[in-house]
Tab-separated table of C-alpha atoms and ligand atoms in Angstrom:
chain	number	residue	atom	x	y	z
A	1	UNK	CA	-44.588	32.117	-40.535
A	2	UNK	CA	-43.007	29.200	-38.698
A	3	UNK	CA	-41.995	29.399	-35.059
A	4	UNK	CA	-38.297	29.232	-36.008
A	5	UNK	CA	-38.641	31.978	-38.630
A	6	UNK	CA	-40.242	34.198	-35.997
A	7	UNK	CA	-37.527	33.379	-33.490
A	8	UNK	CA	-34.810	34.154	-36.063
A	9	UNK	CA	-36.391	37.547	-36.683
A	10	UNK	CA	-36.481	38.325	-32.965
A	11	UNK	CA	-32.865	37.265	-32.478
A	12	UNK	CA	-31.729	39.375	-35.442
A	13	UNK	CA	-33.650	42.402	-34.168
A	14	UNK	CA	-31.959	42.106	-30.755
A	15	UNK	CA	-28.480	41.431	-32.168
A	16	UNK	CA	-26.014	44.151	-31.090
A	17	UNK	CA	-23.630	43.123	-33.895
A	18	UNK	CA	-26.308	43.097	-36.614
A	19	UNK	CA	-25.199	46.438	-38.062
A	20	UNK	CA	-21.727	45.098	-38.846
A	21	UNK	CA	-23.008	43.263	-41.933
A	22	UNK	CA	-22.771	46.584	-43.775
A	23	UNK	CA	-19.015	46.470	-43.355
A	24	UNK	CA	-18.865	43.466	-45.739
A	25	UNK	CA	-19.620	42.724	-49.372
A	26	UNK	CA	-22.449	40.200	-49.144
A	27	UNK	CA	-25.140	38.841	-51.465
A	28	UNK	CA	-28.147	36.575	-50.997
A	29	UNK	CA	-25.994	33.504	-50.415
A	30	UNK	CA	-25.893	32.197	-46.853
A	31	UNK	CA	-22.145	32.133	-46.356
A	32	UNK	CA	-21.125	29.630	-43.694
A	33	UNK	CA	-17.572	29.135	-44.880
A	34	UNK	CA	-15.882	32.051	-43.127
A	35	UNK	CA	-13.876	29.444	-41.218
A	36	UNK	CA	-12.142	28.683	-44.531
A	37	UNK	CA	-12.123	32.074	-46.245
A	38	UNK	CA	-13.723	35.105	-44.619
A	39	UNK	CA	-15.948	37.411	-46.658
A	40	UNK	CA	-14.597	40.584	-48.249
A	41	UNK	CA	-14.725	43.681	-46.014
A	42	UNK	CA	-16.250	46.547	-47.997
A	43	UNK	CA	-13.313	48.939	-47.443
A	44	UNK	CA	-10.651	46.577	-48.773
A	45	UNK	CA	-10.952	47.139	-52.571
A	46	UNK	CA	-10.300	50.896	-52.283
A	47	UNK	CA	-7.459	50.335	-49.822
A	48	UNK	CA	-5.781	47.802	-52.116
A	49	UNK	CA	-6.305	50.109	-55.083
A	50	UNK	CA	-4.430	52.835	-53.186
A	51	UNK	CA	-1.594	50.470	-52.286
A	52	UNK	CA	-1.207	49.400	-55.912
A	53	UNK	CA	-1.714	52.686	-57.751
A	54	UNK	CA	-0.332	55.311	-55.376
A	55	UNK	CA	2.006	53.537	-52.961
A	56	UNK	CA	3.511	51.193	-55.526
A	57	UNK	CA	2.676	52.950	-58.797
A	58	UNK	CA	3.621	56.503	-57.832
A	59	UNK	CA	5.816	56.356	-54.725
A	60	UNK	CA	7.567	53.113	-55.676
A	61	UNK	CA	10.648	52.434	-53.466
A	62	UNK	CA	9.821	55.415	-51.246
A	63	UNK	CA	6.856	53.495	-49.881
A	64	UNK	CA	9.045	51.223	-47.762
A	65	UNK	CA	9.454	54.277	-45.535
A	66	UNK	CA	6.728	56.734	-46.478
A	67	UNK	CA	3.851	54.249	-46.701
A	68	UNK	CA	5.038	52.290	-43.673
A	69	UNK	CA	5.726	49.105	-45.615
A	70	UNK	CA	8.853	48.192	-43.671
A	71	UNK	CA	7.158	48.213	-40.282
A	72	UNK	CA	3.880	46.643	-41.470
A	73	UNK	CA	4.584	43.171	-39.956
A	74	UNK	CA	4.821	44.545	-36.397
A	75	UNK	CA	2.200	47.243	-36.865
A	76	UNK	CA	-0.397	44.774	-38.100
A	77	UNK	CA	0.683	42.327	-35.411
A	78	UNK	CA	-0.249	44.979	-32.850
A	79	UNK	CA	-3.642	45.340	-34.548
A	80	UNK	CA	-4.291	41.603	-34.174
A	81	UNK	CA	-2.950	41.495	-30.602
A	82	UNK	CA	-6.090	42.660	-28.740
A	83	UNK	CA	-8.188	40.140	-30.656
A	84	UNK	CA	-6.146	37.289	-29.178
A	85	UNK	CA	-5.584	38.847	-25.755
A	86	UNK	CA	-1.985	39.970	-26.255
A	87	UNK	CA	-0.349	43.243	-25.312
A	88	UNK	CA	1.453	45.073	-28.110
A	89	UNK	CA	4.959	44.109	-29.191
A	90	UNK	CA	4.567	40.333	-29.212
A	91	UNK	CA	3.060	39.505	-32.611
A	92	UNK	CA	4.615	39.727	-36.038
A	93	UNK	CA	2.691	39.139	-39.267
A	94	UNK	CA	4.164	37.295	-42.232
A	95	UNK	CA	4.676	33.949	-43.950
A	96	UNK	CA	2.092	31.164	-43.829
A	97	UNK	CA	0.807	29.407	-40.743
A	98	UNK	CA	2.825	26.341	-41.726
A	99	UNK	CA	6.065	28.338	-41.783
A	100	UNK	CA	5.237	29.942	-38.438
A	101	UNK	CA	4.478	26.541	-36.903
A	102	UNK	CA	7.984	25.529	-37.941
A	103	UNK	CA	9.582	28.648	-36.466
A	104	UNK	CA	7.641	28.394	-33.215
A	105	UNK	CA	8.101	24.688	-32.655
A	106	UNK	CA	11.827	24.580	-33.383
A	107	UNK	CA	12.347	27.687	-31.242
A	108	UNK	CA	10.376	26.069	-28.407
A	109	UNK	CA	12.514	22.919	-28.581
A	110	UNK	CA	15.665	25.028	-28.539
A	111	UNK	CA	14.419	26.917	-25.478
A	112	UNK	CA	13.667	23.638	-23.689
A	113	UNK	CA	17.305	22.593	-23.980
A	114	UNK	CA	19.197	19.413	-24.751
A	115	UNK	CA	17.882	17.321	-21.863
A	116	UNK	CA	14.351	17.210	-23.244
A	117	UNK	CA	14.058	14.896	-26.202
A	118	UNK	CA	10.358	14.527	-26.969
A	119	UNK	CA	7.828	16.699	-28.817
A	120	UNK	CA	4.112	16.073	-28.372
A	121	UNK	CA	1.744	16.927	-31.200
A	122	UNK	CA	-2.039	17.015	-31.273
A	123	UNK	CA	-3.055	13.727	-32.933
A	124	UNK	CA	-6.225	15.382	-34.252
A	125	UNK	CA	-4.381	18.372	-35.671
A	126	UNK	CA	-4.871	19.983	-39.059
A	127	UNK	CA	-2.406	17.955	-41.155
A	128	UNK	CA	0.141	20.683	-41.864
A	129	UNK	CA	1.060	20.990	-38.164
A	130	UNK	CA	1.669	17.239	-37.990
A	131	UNK	CA	3.894	17.250	-41.073
A	132	UNK	CA	5.904	20.219	-39.838
A	133	UNK	CA	6.230	18.727	-36.350
A	134	UNK	CA	7.580	15.515	-37.857
A	135	UNK	CA	10.214	17.447	-39.793
A	136	UNK	CA	11.036	19.670	-36.786
A	137	UNK	CA	11.580	16.551	-34.673
A	138	UNK	CA	13.931	15.060	-37.269
A	139	UNK	CA	15.876	18.308	-37.610
A	140	UNK	CA	16.274	18.786	-33.871
A	141	UNK	CA	16.963	15.123	-33.106
A	142	UNK	CA	13.849	14.717	-30.937
A	143	UNK	CA	11.198	12.019	-31.070
A	144	UNK	CA	7.638	12.954	-31.925
A	145	UNK	CA	4.596	11.491	-30.189
A	146	UNK	CA	1.046	12.136	-31.380
A	147	UNK	CA	-1.521	12.291	-28.577
A	148	UNK	CA	-5.017	13.728	-28.385
A	149	UNK	CA	-5.360	16.953	-26.385
A	150	UNK	CA	-7.161	14.985	-23.665
A	151	UNK	CA	-4.157	12.658	-23.390
A	152	UNK	CA	-1.623	15.485	-23.123
A	153	UNK	CA	-1.577	15.786	-19.288
A	154	UNK	CA	-0.817	12.075	-18.930
A	155	UNK	CA	1.837	12.153	-21.663
A	156	UNK	CA	3.823	15.080	-20.243
A	157	UNK	CA	7.028	14.425	-18.377
A	158	UNK	CA	10.664	15.324	-17.879
A	159	UNK	CA	11.405	14.370	-21.478
A	160	UNK	CA	8.843	16.761	-22.972
A	161	UNK	CA	10.355	19.723	-24.760
A	162	UNK	CA	7.317	21.243	-26.464
A	163	UNK	CA	3.666	20.546	-27.170
A	164	UNK	CA	1.928	21.671	-30.360
A	165	UNK	CA	-1.843	21.981	-30.052
A	166	UNK	CA	-4.802	23.287	-32.066
A	167	UNK	CA	-7.108	25.572	-30.083
A	168	UNK	CA	-10.189	24.524	-32.066
A	169	UNK	CA	-10.354	21.233	-33.987
A	170	UNK	CA	-10.804	22.111	-37.669
A	171	UNK	CA	-13.016	19.114	-38.338
A	172	UNK	CA	-15.304	18.836	-35.305
A	173	UNK	CA	-15.214	22.418	-34.016
A	174	UNK	CA	-14.186	21.204	-30.550
A	175	UNK	CA	-12.597	23.928	-28.420
A	176	UNK	CA	-9.701	22.688	-26.343
A	177	UNK	CA	-8.825	23.854	-22.843
A	178	UNK	CA	-6.042	26.338	-23.599
A	179	UNK	CA	-5.639	27.614	-20.012
A	180	UNK	CA	-5.626	24.136	-18.437
A	181	UNK	CA	-3.382	22.490	-21.015
A	182	UNK	CA	-0.932	25.387	-21.038
A	183	UNK	CA	-0.672	25.180	-17.239
A	184	UNK	CA	-0.084	21.416	-17.408
A	185	UNK	CA	2.646	21.873	-20.039
A	186	UNK	CA	4.334	24.475	-17.840
A	187	UNK	CA	4.133	22.266	-14.788
A	188	UNK	CA	6.126	19.687	-16.714
A	189	UNK	CA	8.711	22.371	-17.555
A	190	UNK	CA	7.876	22.312	-21.269
A	191	UNK	CA	6.695	24.920	-23.799
A	192	UNK	CA	3.226	25.220	-25.312
A	193	UNK	CA	2.717	26.212	-28.952
A	194	UNK	CA	-0.891	26.891	-29.936
A	195	UNK	CA	-2.383	27.029	-33.435
A	196	UNK	CA	-5.186	29.598	-33.322
A	197	UNK	CA	-6.414	29.296	-36.922
A	198	UNK	CA	-9.952	28.349	-35.919
A	199	UNK	CA	-10.295	30.485	-32.805
A	200	UNK	CA	-8.773	33.912	-33.476
A	201	UNK	CA	-11.537	36.329	-34.384
A	202	UNK	CA	-14.235	33.934	-33.206
A	203	UNK	CA	-13.670	33.762	-29.451
A	204	UNK	CA	-11.442	35.199	-26.712
A	205	UNK	CA	-8.056	33.458	-26.636
A	206	UNK	CA	-6.319	35.213	-23.725
A	207	UNK	CA	-2.720	34.553	-24.776
A	208	UNK	CA	-1.151	36.823	-22.142
A	209	UNK	CA	-3.638	35.950	-19.416
A	210	UNK	CA	-2.968	32.227	-19.768
A	211	UNK	CA	0.789	32.522	-20.160
A	212	UNK	CA	0.933	30.893	-23.595
A	213	UNK	CA	4.544	30.636	-24.780
A	214	UNK	CA	4.194	30.735	-28.545
A	215	UNK	CA	1.224	30.847	-30.887
A	216	UNK	CA	0.512	31.013	-34.592
A	217	UNK	CA	-2.572	31.571	-36.683
A	218	UNK	CA	-3.855	32.428	-40.110
A	219	UNK	CA	-5.710	35.612	-41.017
A	220	UNK	CA	-7.878	34.477	-43.935
A	221	UNK	CA	-10.594	32.815	-41.839
A	222	UNK	CA	-12.330	34.774	-39.056
A	223	UNK	CA	-9.987	37.755	-39.540
A	224	UNK	CA	-11.154	38.151	-43.175
A	225	UNK	CA	-7.699	39.041	-44.515
A	226	UNK	CA	-8.281	37.551	-47.968
A	227	UNK	CA	-7.049	34.495	-49.859
A	228	UNK	CA	-3.495	33.649	-48.832
A	229	UNK	CA	-3.224	36.605	-46.455
A	230	UNK	CA	-0.159	36.320	-44.211
A	231	UNK	CA	-0.184	34.471	-40.917
A	232	UNK	CA	1.168	35.642	-37.550
A	233	UNK	CA	3.507	34.514	-34.831
A	234	UNK	CA	3.188	35.366	-31.126
A	235	UNK	CA	6.229	35.081	-28.870
A	236	UNK	CA	5.575	35.987	-25.242
A	237	UNK	CA	7.563	39.048	-24.305
A	238	UNK	CA	9.758	37.428	-21.653
A	239	UNK	CA	10.727	34.661	-24.090
A	240	UNK	CA	11.673	36.936	-26.959
A	241	UNK	CA	15.330	37.254	-26.039
A	242	UNK	CA	15.574	33.441	-26.083
A	243	UNK	CA	13.655	33.014	-29.348
A	244	UNK	CA	16.254	31.384	-31.593
A	245	UNK	CA	14.625	31.312	-35.027
A	246	UNK	CA	15.364	28.376	-37.310
A	247	UNK	CA	14.785	30.788	-40.234
A	248	UNK	CA	16.956	33.794	-39.412
A	249	UNK	CA	16.478	35.927	-42.499
A	250	UNK	CA	17.859	39.377	-43.126
A	251	UNK	CA	14.676	41.193	-42.090
A	252	UNK	CA	14.944	39.774	-38.556
A	253	UNK	CA	18.531	41.005	-38.244
A	254	UNK	CA	19.233	43.670	-35.609
A	255	UNK	CA	20.586	45.826	-38.398
A	256	UNK	CA	18.989	44.656	-41.641
A	257	UNK	CA	20.625	47.301	-43.778
A	258	UNK	CA	24.046	46.774	-42.221
A	259	UNK	CA	24.427	43.835	-44.632
A	260	UNK	CA	26.587	41.981	-42.157
A	261	UNK	CA	27.911	38.493	-42.703
A	262	UNK	CA	27.167	37.419	-39.146
A	263	UNK	CA	23.590	37.098	-37.958
A	264	UNK	CA	22.537	39.095	-34.941
A	265	UNK	CA	18.834	38.868	-34.112
A	266	UNK	CA	16.624	41.913	-33.727
A	267	UNK	CA	14.992	42.346	-30.349
A	268	UNK	CA	11.259	42.002	-29.792
A	269	UNK	CA	8.611	40.677	-32.152
A	270	UNK	CA	10.618	41.472	-35.363
A	271	UNK	CA	12.885	38.581	-34.419
A	272	UNK	CA	10.157	36.365	-35.885
A	273	UNK	CA	10.469	37.902	-39.349
A	274	UNK	CA	12.263	36.134	-42.195
A	275	UNK	CA	12.347	37.816	-45.620
A	276	UNK	CA	10.695	40.668	-47.509
A	277	UNK	CA	7.079	41.042	-46.352
A	278	UNK	CA	4.297	40.318	-48.892
A	279	UNK	CA	3.050	43.892	-48.905
A	280	UNK	CA	-0.031	43.586	-51.116
A	281	UNK	CA	-1.569	40.814	-49.001
A	282	UNK	CA	-0.390	42.391	-45.802
A	283	UNK	CA	-1.951	45.761	-46.474
A	284	UNK	CA	-5.191	44.149	-47.647
A	285	UNK	CA	-5.213	42.446	-44.244
A	286	UNK	CA	-4.516	45.711	-42.462
A	287	UNK	CA	-7.533	47.298	-44.142
A	288	UNK	CA	-9.658	44.220	-43.406
A	289	UNK	CA	-8.885	44.526	-39.700
A	290	UNK	CA	-10.710	47.857	-39.632
A	291	UNK	CA	-14.003	45.967	-39.448
A	292	UNK	CA	-13.062	45.226	-35.827
A	293	UNK	CA	-13.130	48.891	-34.802
A	294	UNK	CA	-15.372	49.162	-31.759
A	295	UNK	CA	-16.135	45.412	-31.691
A	296	UNK	CA	-15.454	43.376	-28.569
A	297	UNK	CA	-14.390	39.771	-28.956
A	298	UNK	CA	-16.612	38.900	-25.976
A	299	UNK	CA	-19.668	40.149	-27.898
A	300	UNK	CA	-18.537	38.112	-30.896
A	301	UNK	CA	-18.282	35.015	-28.710
A	302	UNK	CA	-21.744	35.540	-27.223
A	303	UNK	CA	-23.271	35.812	-30.692
A	304	UNK	CA	-21.256	32.875	-32.017
A	305	UNK	CA	-22.625	30.606	-29.302
A	306	UNK	CA	-26.159	31.861	-29.926
A	307	UNK	CA	-25.748	31.190	-33.673
A	308	UNK	CA	-24.438	27.661	-33.227
A	309	UNK	CA	-27.101	26.865	-30.579
A	310	UNK	CA	-29.800	28.110	-32.934
A	311	UNK	CA	-28.386	26.151	-35.875
A	312	UNK	CA	-28.441	22.936	-33.845
A	313	UNK	CA	-32.038	23.678	-32.849
A	314	UNK	CA	-33.060	24.321	-36.475
A	315	UNK	CA	-31.273	21.199	-37.744
A	316	UNK	CA	-33.161	19.112	-35.164
A	317	UNK	CA	-36.397	20.629	-36.450
A	318	UNK	CA	-35.744	20.348	-40.204
A	319	UNK	CA	-33.481	17.334	-40.827
A	320	UNK	CA	-35.091	13.888	-40.989
A	321	UNK	CA	-34.435	12.103	-37.658
A	322	UNK	CA	-31.128	10.220	-37.575
A	323	UNK	CA	-30.027	11.543	-40.982
A	324	UNK	CA	-27.236	13.778	-39.645
A	325	UNK	CA	-25.360	13.644	-36.364
A	326	UNK	CA	-23.567	16.614	-34.807
A	327	UNK	CA	-19.959	15.883	-33.923
A	328	UNK	CA	-19.528	19.323	-32.355
A	329	UNK	CA	-19.662	19.344	-28.548
A	330	UNK	CA	-22.897	20.676	-27.063
A	331	UNK	CA	-21.140	22.300	-24.085
A	332	UNK	CA	-20.300	25.932	-24.757
A	333	UNK	CA	-16.944	25.547	-23.033
A	334	UNK	CA	-15.993	22.938	-25.650
A	335	UNK	CA	-17.351	24.556	-28.789
A	336	UNK	CA	-15.667	26.818	-31.314
A	337	UNK	CA	-17.655	28.770	-33.895
A	338	UNK	CA	-18.649	25.947	-36.196
A	339	UNK	CA	-21.035	23.034	-36.323
A	340	UNK	CA	-19.896	19.831	-37.989
A	341	UNK	CA	-22.529	17.302	-38.998
A	342	UNK	CA	-21.664	13.744	-39.862
A	343	UNK	CA	-23.672	12.529	-42.821
A	344	UNK	CA	-23.091	9.456	-45.064
A	345	UNK	CA	-23.182	11.278	-48.403
A	346	UNK	CA	-21.771	14.561	-47.096
A	347	UNK	CA	-19.938	15.450	-50.334
A	348	UNK	CA	-23.132	15.225	-52.448
A	349	UNK	CA	-25.232	16.955	-49.808
A	350	UNK	CA	-22.836	19.911	-49.696
A	351	UNK	CA	-22.965	20.208	-53.510
A	352	UNK	CA	-26.768	20.397	-53.348
A	353	UNK	CA	-26.633	22.952	-50.533
A	354	UNK	CA	-24.278	25.171	-52.534
A	355	UNK	CA	-26.591	24.936	-55.573
A	356	UNK	CA	-29.364	26.196	-53.299
A	357	UNK	CA	-27.318	29.178	-52.056
A	358	UNK	CA	-26.037	27.801	-48.744
A	359	UNK	CA	-22.248	27.603	-48.682
A	360	UNK	CA	-20.459	25.474	-46.109
A	361	UNK	CA	-17.792	22.924	-46.819
A	362	UNK	CA	-17.174	19.211	-46.907
A	363	UNK	CA	-14.352	17.560	-45.011
A	364	UNK	CA	-13.502	13.984	-45.959
A	365	UNK	CA	-14.758	11.443	-45.342
A	366	UNK	CA	-18.213	12.353	-44.076
A	367	UNK	CA	-18.433	15.793	-42.464
A	368	UNK	CA	-20.577	18.796	-43.424
A	369	UNK	CA	-18.875	21.808	-41.895
A	370	UNK	CA	-20.660	25.092	-41.195
A	371	UNK	CA	-18.698	28.053	-39.860
A	372	UNK	CA	-20.447	30.987	-38.210
A	373	UNK	CA	-18.777	34.383	-38.472
A	374	UNK	CA	-20.706	36.577	-36.031
A	375	UNK	CA	-19.685	39.783	-37.816
A	376	UNK	CA	-21.806	38.992	-40.867
A	377	UNK	CA	-23.912	35.880	-40.278
A	378	UNK	CA	-27.393	36.474	-38.902
A	379	UNK	CA	-30.057	34.263	-37.346
A	380	UNK	CA	-32.283	34.310	-40.446
A	381	UNK	CA	-29.283	32.935	-42.383
A	382	UNK	CA	-29.026	30.135	-39.856
A	383	UNK	CA	-32.710	29.223	-40.104
A	384	UNK	CA	-32.556	29.252	-43.912
A	385	UNK	CA	-29.412	27.093	-43.993
A	386	UNK	CA	-30.974	24.428	-41.768
A	387	UNK	CA	-34.278	24.540	-43.687
A	388	UNK	CA	-32.512	24.076	-47.034
A	389	UNK	CA	-30.429	21.282	-45.500
A	390	UNK	CA	-33.655	19.513	-44.518
A	391	UNK	CA	-34.934	19.939	-48.090
A	392	UNK	CA	-31.812	18.620	-49.848
A	393	UNK	CA	-31.310	15.580	-47.632
A	394	UNK	CA	-32.732	12.688	-49.660
B	1	LIG	C1	-5.492	24.617	-37.807
B	1	LIG	C2	-4.853	24.987	-39.100
B	1	LIG	N1	-3.527	25.160	-39.163
B	1	LIG	C3	-2.917	25.514	-40.334
B	1	LIG	C4	-3.665	25.721	-41.482
B	1	LIG	C5	-3.057	26.088	-42.800
B	1	LIG	O1	-1.861	26.673	-42.764
B	1	LIG	P1	-1.339	27.592	-43.958
B	1	LIG	O2	-1.804	28.991	-43.652
B	1	LIG	O3	0.119	27.433	-43.916
B	1	LIG	O4	-1.944	27.099	-45.228
B	1	LIG	C6	-5.046	25.580	-41.440
B	1	LIG	C7	-5.831	25.825	-42.670
B	1	LIG	O5	-6.993	25.655	-42.783
B	1	LIG	C8	-5.651	25.196	-40.227
B	1	LIG	O6	-6.968	25.031	-40.164
């Protein structure tokens, strides 16, 4: 037995989260793609079966009330809230992340007022945020400037209305300084909108603690909600009365069944709703969130850092020297829950890894991306992934 195999065994034996693997449907594949699509929680199939057969099939329209369908967006928002450090009543679930970026950013610009004519966007952002920000700027008559998160403090000024940032860089896994950047944005009198897609469920976010204004995120990655599961929108409580949605649909009306001609927004988190909630996906997500019962996000973070540290150690041991280069920061304070390795023929290497039962993903042009979901990835998985990587690198 190699030294690293022994170490993996010791780390797995001491892992306080090790037992959580039973809450998922897993096989002998090493699944390091939970930062794209989380694994299936074991309780979800039966829960979805109940939603389809009993709630829809038997109760039909009655389920909007009796099965709690109507209030699902806020109820599930409250279930996500502790995972991102938010008190109840500030998160609503629904729509895609892209749509919520649009709502949040336009609302932030409207809150900032007419005098502020510039939006800053993370130049390294996942593309959808950049596209939406460009359209939001055109619609609101503001200019858009793309700057890296490190450049944000120097770019802020009296003109800044809102800043749209990614908490963790989807390509490199770099964790940005949410508390520091949010404080800098506030000092300039602007509003901070954070995209939490790659941090929620992987590390503590502290939305309330750090005074974040607005935030969005998806639920199909580290929250394991399933393919296309709905996203969420956080609006800090004291801003809710000023949240002027650019998509004021009937389900965010103060009196949705009043069928009024004039729009009057609901109070609280429901103000972020738009149209009829996608109940099947939403209730699959609600069931999926049960895997978090009794799990602290701090424990998840501690294991995540141990997993990524160990992966880096194993890659150094198994990969031919100089063949791959980590583009993920070594400092814990700057690392999300993934390791990204730059490699010339990354696309072919990932195909060979997948053939050998190690699933990560490839991000153009040259990045091998490995995501570590502490709820179901163990240290033996990590050692095996790095060993197979060493074997498939030509
Ligand atoms: C940071 C970030 N924002 C947004 C998205 C996607 O948004 P949507 O849920 O609208 O597809 C992703 C998807 O991977 C992402 O990584």
